[in-house]
Short mmCIF file of C-alpha atoms and ligand atoms in Angstrom, two decimals:
data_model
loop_
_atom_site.label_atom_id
_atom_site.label_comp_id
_atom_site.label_asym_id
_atom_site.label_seq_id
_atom_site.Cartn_x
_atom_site.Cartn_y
_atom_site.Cartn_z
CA UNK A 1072 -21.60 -18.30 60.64
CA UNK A 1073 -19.95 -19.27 63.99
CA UNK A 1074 -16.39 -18.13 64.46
CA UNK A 1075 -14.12 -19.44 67.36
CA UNK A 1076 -10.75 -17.21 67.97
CA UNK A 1077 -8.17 -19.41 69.85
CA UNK A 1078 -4.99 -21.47 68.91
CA UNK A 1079 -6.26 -25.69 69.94
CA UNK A 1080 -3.42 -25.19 72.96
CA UNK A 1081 -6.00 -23.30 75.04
CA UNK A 1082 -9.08 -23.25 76.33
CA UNK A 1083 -10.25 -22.98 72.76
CA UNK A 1084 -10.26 -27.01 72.75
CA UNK A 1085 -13.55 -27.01 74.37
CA UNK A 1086 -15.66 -25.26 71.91
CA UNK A 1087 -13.55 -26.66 68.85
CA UNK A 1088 -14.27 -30.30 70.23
CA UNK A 1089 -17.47 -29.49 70.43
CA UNK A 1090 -17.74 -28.47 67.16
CA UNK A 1091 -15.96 -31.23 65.94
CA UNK A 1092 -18.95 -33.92 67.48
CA UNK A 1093 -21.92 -31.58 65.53
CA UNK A 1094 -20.21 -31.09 62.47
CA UNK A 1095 -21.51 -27.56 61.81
CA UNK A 1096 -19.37 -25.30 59.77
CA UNK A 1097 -17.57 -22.34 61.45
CA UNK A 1098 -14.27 -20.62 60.95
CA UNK A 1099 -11.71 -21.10 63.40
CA UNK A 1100 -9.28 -17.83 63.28
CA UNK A 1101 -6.07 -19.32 65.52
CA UNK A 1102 -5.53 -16.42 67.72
CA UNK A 1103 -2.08 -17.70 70.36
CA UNK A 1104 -1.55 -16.28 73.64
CA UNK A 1105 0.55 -13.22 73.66
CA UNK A 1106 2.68 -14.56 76.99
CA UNK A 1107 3.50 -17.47 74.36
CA UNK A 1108 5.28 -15.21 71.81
CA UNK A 1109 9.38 -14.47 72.28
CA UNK A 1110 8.71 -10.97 71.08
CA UNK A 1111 6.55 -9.57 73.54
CA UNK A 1112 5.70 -6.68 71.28
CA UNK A 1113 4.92 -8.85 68.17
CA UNK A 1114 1.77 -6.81 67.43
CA UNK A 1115 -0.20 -8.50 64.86
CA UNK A 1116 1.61 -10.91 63.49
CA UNK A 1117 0.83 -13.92 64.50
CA UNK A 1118 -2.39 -12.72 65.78
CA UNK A 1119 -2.29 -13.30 69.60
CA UNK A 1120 -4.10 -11.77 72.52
CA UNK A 1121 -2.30 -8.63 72.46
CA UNK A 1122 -3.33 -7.92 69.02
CA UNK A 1123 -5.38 -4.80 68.30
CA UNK A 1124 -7.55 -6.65 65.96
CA UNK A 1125 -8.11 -9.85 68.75
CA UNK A 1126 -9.35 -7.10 71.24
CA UNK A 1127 -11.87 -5.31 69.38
CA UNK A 1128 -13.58 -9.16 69.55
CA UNK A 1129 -12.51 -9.70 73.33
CA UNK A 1130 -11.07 -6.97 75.19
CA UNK A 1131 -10.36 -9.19 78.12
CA UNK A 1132 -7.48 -10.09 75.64
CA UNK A 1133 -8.14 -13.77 76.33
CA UNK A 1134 -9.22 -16.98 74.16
CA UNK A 1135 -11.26 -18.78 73.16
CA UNK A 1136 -14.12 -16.12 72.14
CA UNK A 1137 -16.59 -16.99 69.65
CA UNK A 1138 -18.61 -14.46 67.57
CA UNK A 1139 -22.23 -16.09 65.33
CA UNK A 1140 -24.22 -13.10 63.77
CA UNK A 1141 -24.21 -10.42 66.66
CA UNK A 1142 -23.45 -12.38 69.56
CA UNK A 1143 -20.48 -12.53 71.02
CA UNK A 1144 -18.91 -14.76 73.81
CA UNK A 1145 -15.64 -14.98 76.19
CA UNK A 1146 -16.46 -17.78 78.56
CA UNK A 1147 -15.33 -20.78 77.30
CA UNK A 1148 -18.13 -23.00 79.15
CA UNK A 1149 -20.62 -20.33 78.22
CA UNK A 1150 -19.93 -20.67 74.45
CA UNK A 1151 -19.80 -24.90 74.32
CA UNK A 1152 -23.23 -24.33 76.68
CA UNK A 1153 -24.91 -21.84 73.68
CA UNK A 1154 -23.37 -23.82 70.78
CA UNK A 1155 -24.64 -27.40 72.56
CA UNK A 1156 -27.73 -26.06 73.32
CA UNK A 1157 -28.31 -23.96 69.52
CA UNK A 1158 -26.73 -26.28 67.24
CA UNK A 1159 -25.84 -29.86 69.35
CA UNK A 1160 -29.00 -31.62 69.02
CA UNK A 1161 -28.49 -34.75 71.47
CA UNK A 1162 -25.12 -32.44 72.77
CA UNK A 1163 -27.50 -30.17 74.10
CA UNK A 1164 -30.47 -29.75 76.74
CA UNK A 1165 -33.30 -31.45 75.66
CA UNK A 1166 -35.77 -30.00 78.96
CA UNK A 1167 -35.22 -27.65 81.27
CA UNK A 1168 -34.04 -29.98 84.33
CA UNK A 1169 -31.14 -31.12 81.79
CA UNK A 1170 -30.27 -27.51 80.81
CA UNK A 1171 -30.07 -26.64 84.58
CA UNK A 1172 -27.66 -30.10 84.80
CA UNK A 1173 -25.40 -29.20 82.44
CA UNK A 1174 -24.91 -25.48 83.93
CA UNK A 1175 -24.13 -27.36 87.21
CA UNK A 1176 -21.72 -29.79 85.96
CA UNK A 1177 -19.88 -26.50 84.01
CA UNK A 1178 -20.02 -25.00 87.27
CA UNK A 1179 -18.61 -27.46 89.12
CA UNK A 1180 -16.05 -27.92 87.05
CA UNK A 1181 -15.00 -24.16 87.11
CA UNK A 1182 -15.37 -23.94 90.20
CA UNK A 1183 -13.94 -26.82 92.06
CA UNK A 1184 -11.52 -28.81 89.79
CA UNK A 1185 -10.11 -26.16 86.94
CA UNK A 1186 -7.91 -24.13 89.71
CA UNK A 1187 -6.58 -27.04 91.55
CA UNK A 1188 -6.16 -29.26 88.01
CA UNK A 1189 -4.17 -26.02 86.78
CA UNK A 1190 -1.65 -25.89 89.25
CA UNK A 1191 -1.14 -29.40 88.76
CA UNK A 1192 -0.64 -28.85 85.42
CA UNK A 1193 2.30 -25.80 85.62
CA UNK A 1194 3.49 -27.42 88.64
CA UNK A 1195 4.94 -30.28 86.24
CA UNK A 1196 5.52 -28.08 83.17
CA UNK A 1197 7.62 -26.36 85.58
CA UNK A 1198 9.66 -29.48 86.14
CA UNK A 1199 8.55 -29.97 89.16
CA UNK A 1200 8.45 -33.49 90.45
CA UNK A 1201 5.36 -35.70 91.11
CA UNK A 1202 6.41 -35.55 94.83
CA UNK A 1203 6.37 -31.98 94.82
CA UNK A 1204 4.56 -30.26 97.74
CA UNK A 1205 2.54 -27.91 95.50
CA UNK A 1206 0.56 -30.83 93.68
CA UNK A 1207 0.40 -32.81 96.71
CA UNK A 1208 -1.74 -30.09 97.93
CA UNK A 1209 -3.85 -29.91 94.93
CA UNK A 1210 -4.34 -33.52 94.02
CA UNK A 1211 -5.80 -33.14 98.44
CA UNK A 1212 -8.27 -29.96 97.13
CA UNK A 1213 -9.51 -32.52 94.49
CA UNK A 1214 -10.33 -35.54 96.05
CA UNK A 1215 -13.49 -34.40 97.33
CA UNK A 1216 -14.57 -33.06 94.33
CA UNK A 1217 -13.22 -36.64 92.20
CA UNK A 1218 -15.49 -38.64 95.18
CA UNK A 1219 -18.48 -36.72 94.30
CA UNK A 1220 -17.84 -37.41 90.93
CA UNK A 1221 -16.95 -40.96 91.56
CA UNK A 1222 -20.53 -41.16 92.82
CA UNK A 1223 -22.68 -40.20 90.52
CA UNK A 1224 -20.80 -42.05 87.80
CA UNK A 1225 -20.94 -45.05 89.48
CA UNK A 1226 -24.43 -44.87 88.68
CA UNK A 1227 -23.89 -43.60 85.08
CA UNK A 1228 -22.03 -43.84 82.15
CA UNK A 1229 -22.27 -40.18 81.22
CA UNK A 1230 -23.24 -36.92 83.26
CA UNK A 1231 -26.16 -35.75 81.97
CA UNK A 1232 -29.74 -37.77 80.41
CA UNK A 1233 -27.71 -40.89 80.06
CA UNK A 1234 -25.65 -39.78 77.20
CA UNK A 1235 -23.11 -37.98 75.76
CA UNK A 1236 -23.28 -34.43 76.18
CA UNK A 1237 -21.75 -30.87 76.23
CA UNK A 1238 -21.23 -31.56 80.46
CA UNK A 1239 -18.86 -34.33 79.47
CA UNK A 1240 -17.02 -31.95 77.33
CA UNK A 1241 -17.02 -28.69 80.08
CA UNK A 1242 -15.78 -30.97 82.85
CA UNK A 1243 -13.34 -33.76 81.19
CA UNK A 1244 -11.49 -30.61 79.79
CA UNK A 1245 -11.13 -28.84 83.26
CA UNK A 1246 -10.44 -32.66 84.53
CA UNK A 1247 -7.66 -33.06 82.26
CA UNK A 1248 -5.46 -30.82 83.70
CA UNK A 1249 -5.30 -33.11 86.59
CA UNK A 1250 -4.34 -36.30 84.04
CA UNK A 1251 -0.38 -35.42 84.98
CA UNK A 1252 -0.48 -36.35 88.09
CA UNK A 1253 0.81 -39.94 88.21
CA UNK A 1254 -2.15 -41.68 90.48
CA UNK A 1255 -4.65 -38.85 91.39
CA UNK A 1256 -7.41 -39.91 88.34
CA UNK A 1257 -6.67 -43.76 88.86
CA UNK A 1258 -8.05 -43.52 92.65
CA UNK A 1259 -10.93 -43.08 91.16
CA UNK A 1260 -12.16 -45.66 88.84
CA UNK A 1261 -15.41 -44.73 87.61
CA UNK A 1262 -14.00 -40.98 86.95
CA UNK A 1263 -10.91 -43.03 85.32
CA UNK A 1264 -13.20 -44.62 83.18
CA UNK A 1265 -15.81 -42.32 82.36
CA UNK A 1266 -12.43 -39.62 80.96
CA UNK A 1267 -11.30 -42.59 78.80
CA UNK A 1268 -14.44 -42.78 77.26
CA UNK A 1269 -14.60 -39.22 76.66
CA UNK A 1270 -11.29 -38.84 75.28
CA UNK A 1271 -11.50 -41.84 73.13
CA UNK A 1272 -14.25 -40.08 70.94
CA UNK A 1273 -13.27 -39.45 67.36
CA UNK A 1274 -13.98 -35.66 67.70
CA UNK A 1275 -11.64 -35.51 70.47
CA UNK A 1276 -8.76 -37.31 69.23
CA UNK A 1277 -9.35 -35.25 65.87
CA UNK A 1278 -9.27 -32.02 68.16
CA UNK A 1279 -6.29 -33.72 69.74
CA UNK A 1280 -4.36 -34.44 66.34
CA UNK A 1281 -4.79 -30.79 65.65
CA UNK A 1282 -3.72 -29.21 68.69
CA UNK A 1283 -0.30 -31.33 69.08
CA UNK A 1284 0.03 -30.56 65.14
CA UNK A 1285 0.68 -26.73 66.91
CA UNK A 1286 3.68 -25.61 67.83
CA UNK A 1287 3.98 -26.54 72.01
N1 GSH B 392 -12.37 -18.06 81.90
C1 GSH B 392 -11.81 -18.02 80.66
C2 GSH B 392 -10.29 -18.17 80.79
C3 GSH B 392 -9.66 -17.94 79.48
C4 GSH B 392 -8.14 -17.99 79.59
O1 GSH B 392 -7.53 -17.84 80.64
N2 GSH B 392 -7.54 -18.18 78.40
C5 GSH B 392 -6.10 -18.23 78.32
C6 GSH B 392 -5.69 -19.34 77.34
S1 GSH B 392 -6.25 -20.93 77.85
C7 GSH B 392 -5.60 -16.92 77.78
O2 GSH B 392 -6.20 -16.37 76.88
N3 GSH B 392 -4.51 -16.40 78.32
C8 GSH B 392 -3.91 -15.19 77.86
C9 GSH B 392 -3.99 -14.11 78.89
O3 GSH B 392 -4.71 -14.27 79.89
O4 GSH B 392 -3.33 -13.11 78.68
C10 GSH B 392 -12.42 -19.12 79.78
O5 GSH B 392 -12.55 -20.27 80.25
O6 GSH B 392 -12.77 -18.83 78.66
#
């Protein structure tokens, strides 16, 4: 049995979307951030990152982390990469070029648009305006990264063997971040495009529906 520990307001979107385009059964145990609580020293109830019984399963004290028999995971891309490659079928590698793909496209996205797409993201939830200097300077950090992308899917509809696959899902999450920032995506069609088809999959506005049905 897979289990996934994170509220859908985190990072745990990427393996429950996931999950939700395979259809495989797993238990999803809604862990929330402990920052998120008013009581900083709620304990256990609601279970949160701080919780003694969340850090024997991740003692990092961060979500999403996903336990299936003995194996456990705390890397978000690293547990959408297992689950896409065990259980995804099509989702997953089907050679060893495309498994190397996908690990580059997770990379990339971790490595070169998450940061930047973050501070866009708190920037604005911060009330700061669109003009403000902070996300002018990371919308800059991302536009070579959103060219490269731009590139390659000119040439293709999706990143990876011409389909659908867990890359769409590892990057169009870190990518989303970014989607506040009023003209930033838009400069770049193809990307544009290519995160409106992602998003407009049924298992992501089903993982959507349940993650504004949260609390904010
Ligand atoms: N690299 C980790 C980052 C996980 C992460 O930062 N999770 C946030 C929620 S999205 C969290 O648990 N924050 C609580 C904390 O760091 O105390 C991953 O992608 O899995």
């Amino acid at each position: 049995m897979i289990t996934i520990y994170g509220v859908y307001r985190s990072r745990a979107s990427r393996p429950l979307w996931l999950l939700h385009e395979i259809g495989v059964a797993f238990e999803h145990v809604p862990v929330i951030q402990a920052y998120r609580l008013k009581d900083a020293r709620a304990g256990d109830a609601p279970l949160n990152t701080a919780s003694s019984a969340f850090l024997s399963v991740n003692p990092l004290g961060q979500i999403p982390a996903m336990v299936e028999d003995d194996l456990v995971l705390t890397e978000s891309l690293a547990i959408t990469l297992h689950l896409a490659r065990r259980h995804g079928k099509a989702l997953g590698p089907q050679s060893d070029a495309e498994a190397a793909l996908m690990m580059q496209w997770a990379l990339f996205g971790t490595s070169n648009i998450e940061t930047a797409a973050l501070e866009i993201t708190f920037a604005l939830a911060d009330g700061a305006p669109a003009s403000d200097g902070v996300i002018a300077i990371a919308a800059e950090k991302l536009r070579r990264y959103l060219a490269h992308l731009q590139r390659h899917l000119m040439g293709h509809l999706w990143l990876v063997g011409g389909r659908f696959t867990v890359a769409d899902i590892n990057l169009a999450e870190c990518l989303r971040y970014a989607q506040g920032h009023p003209t930033l995506v838009a400069e770049y069609p193809a990307v544009k495009e290519w995160l409106e088809r992602c998003q407009a999959r049924p298992a992501f506005t089903a993982m959507w529906a349940k993650r504004m049905a949260e609390p904010a």
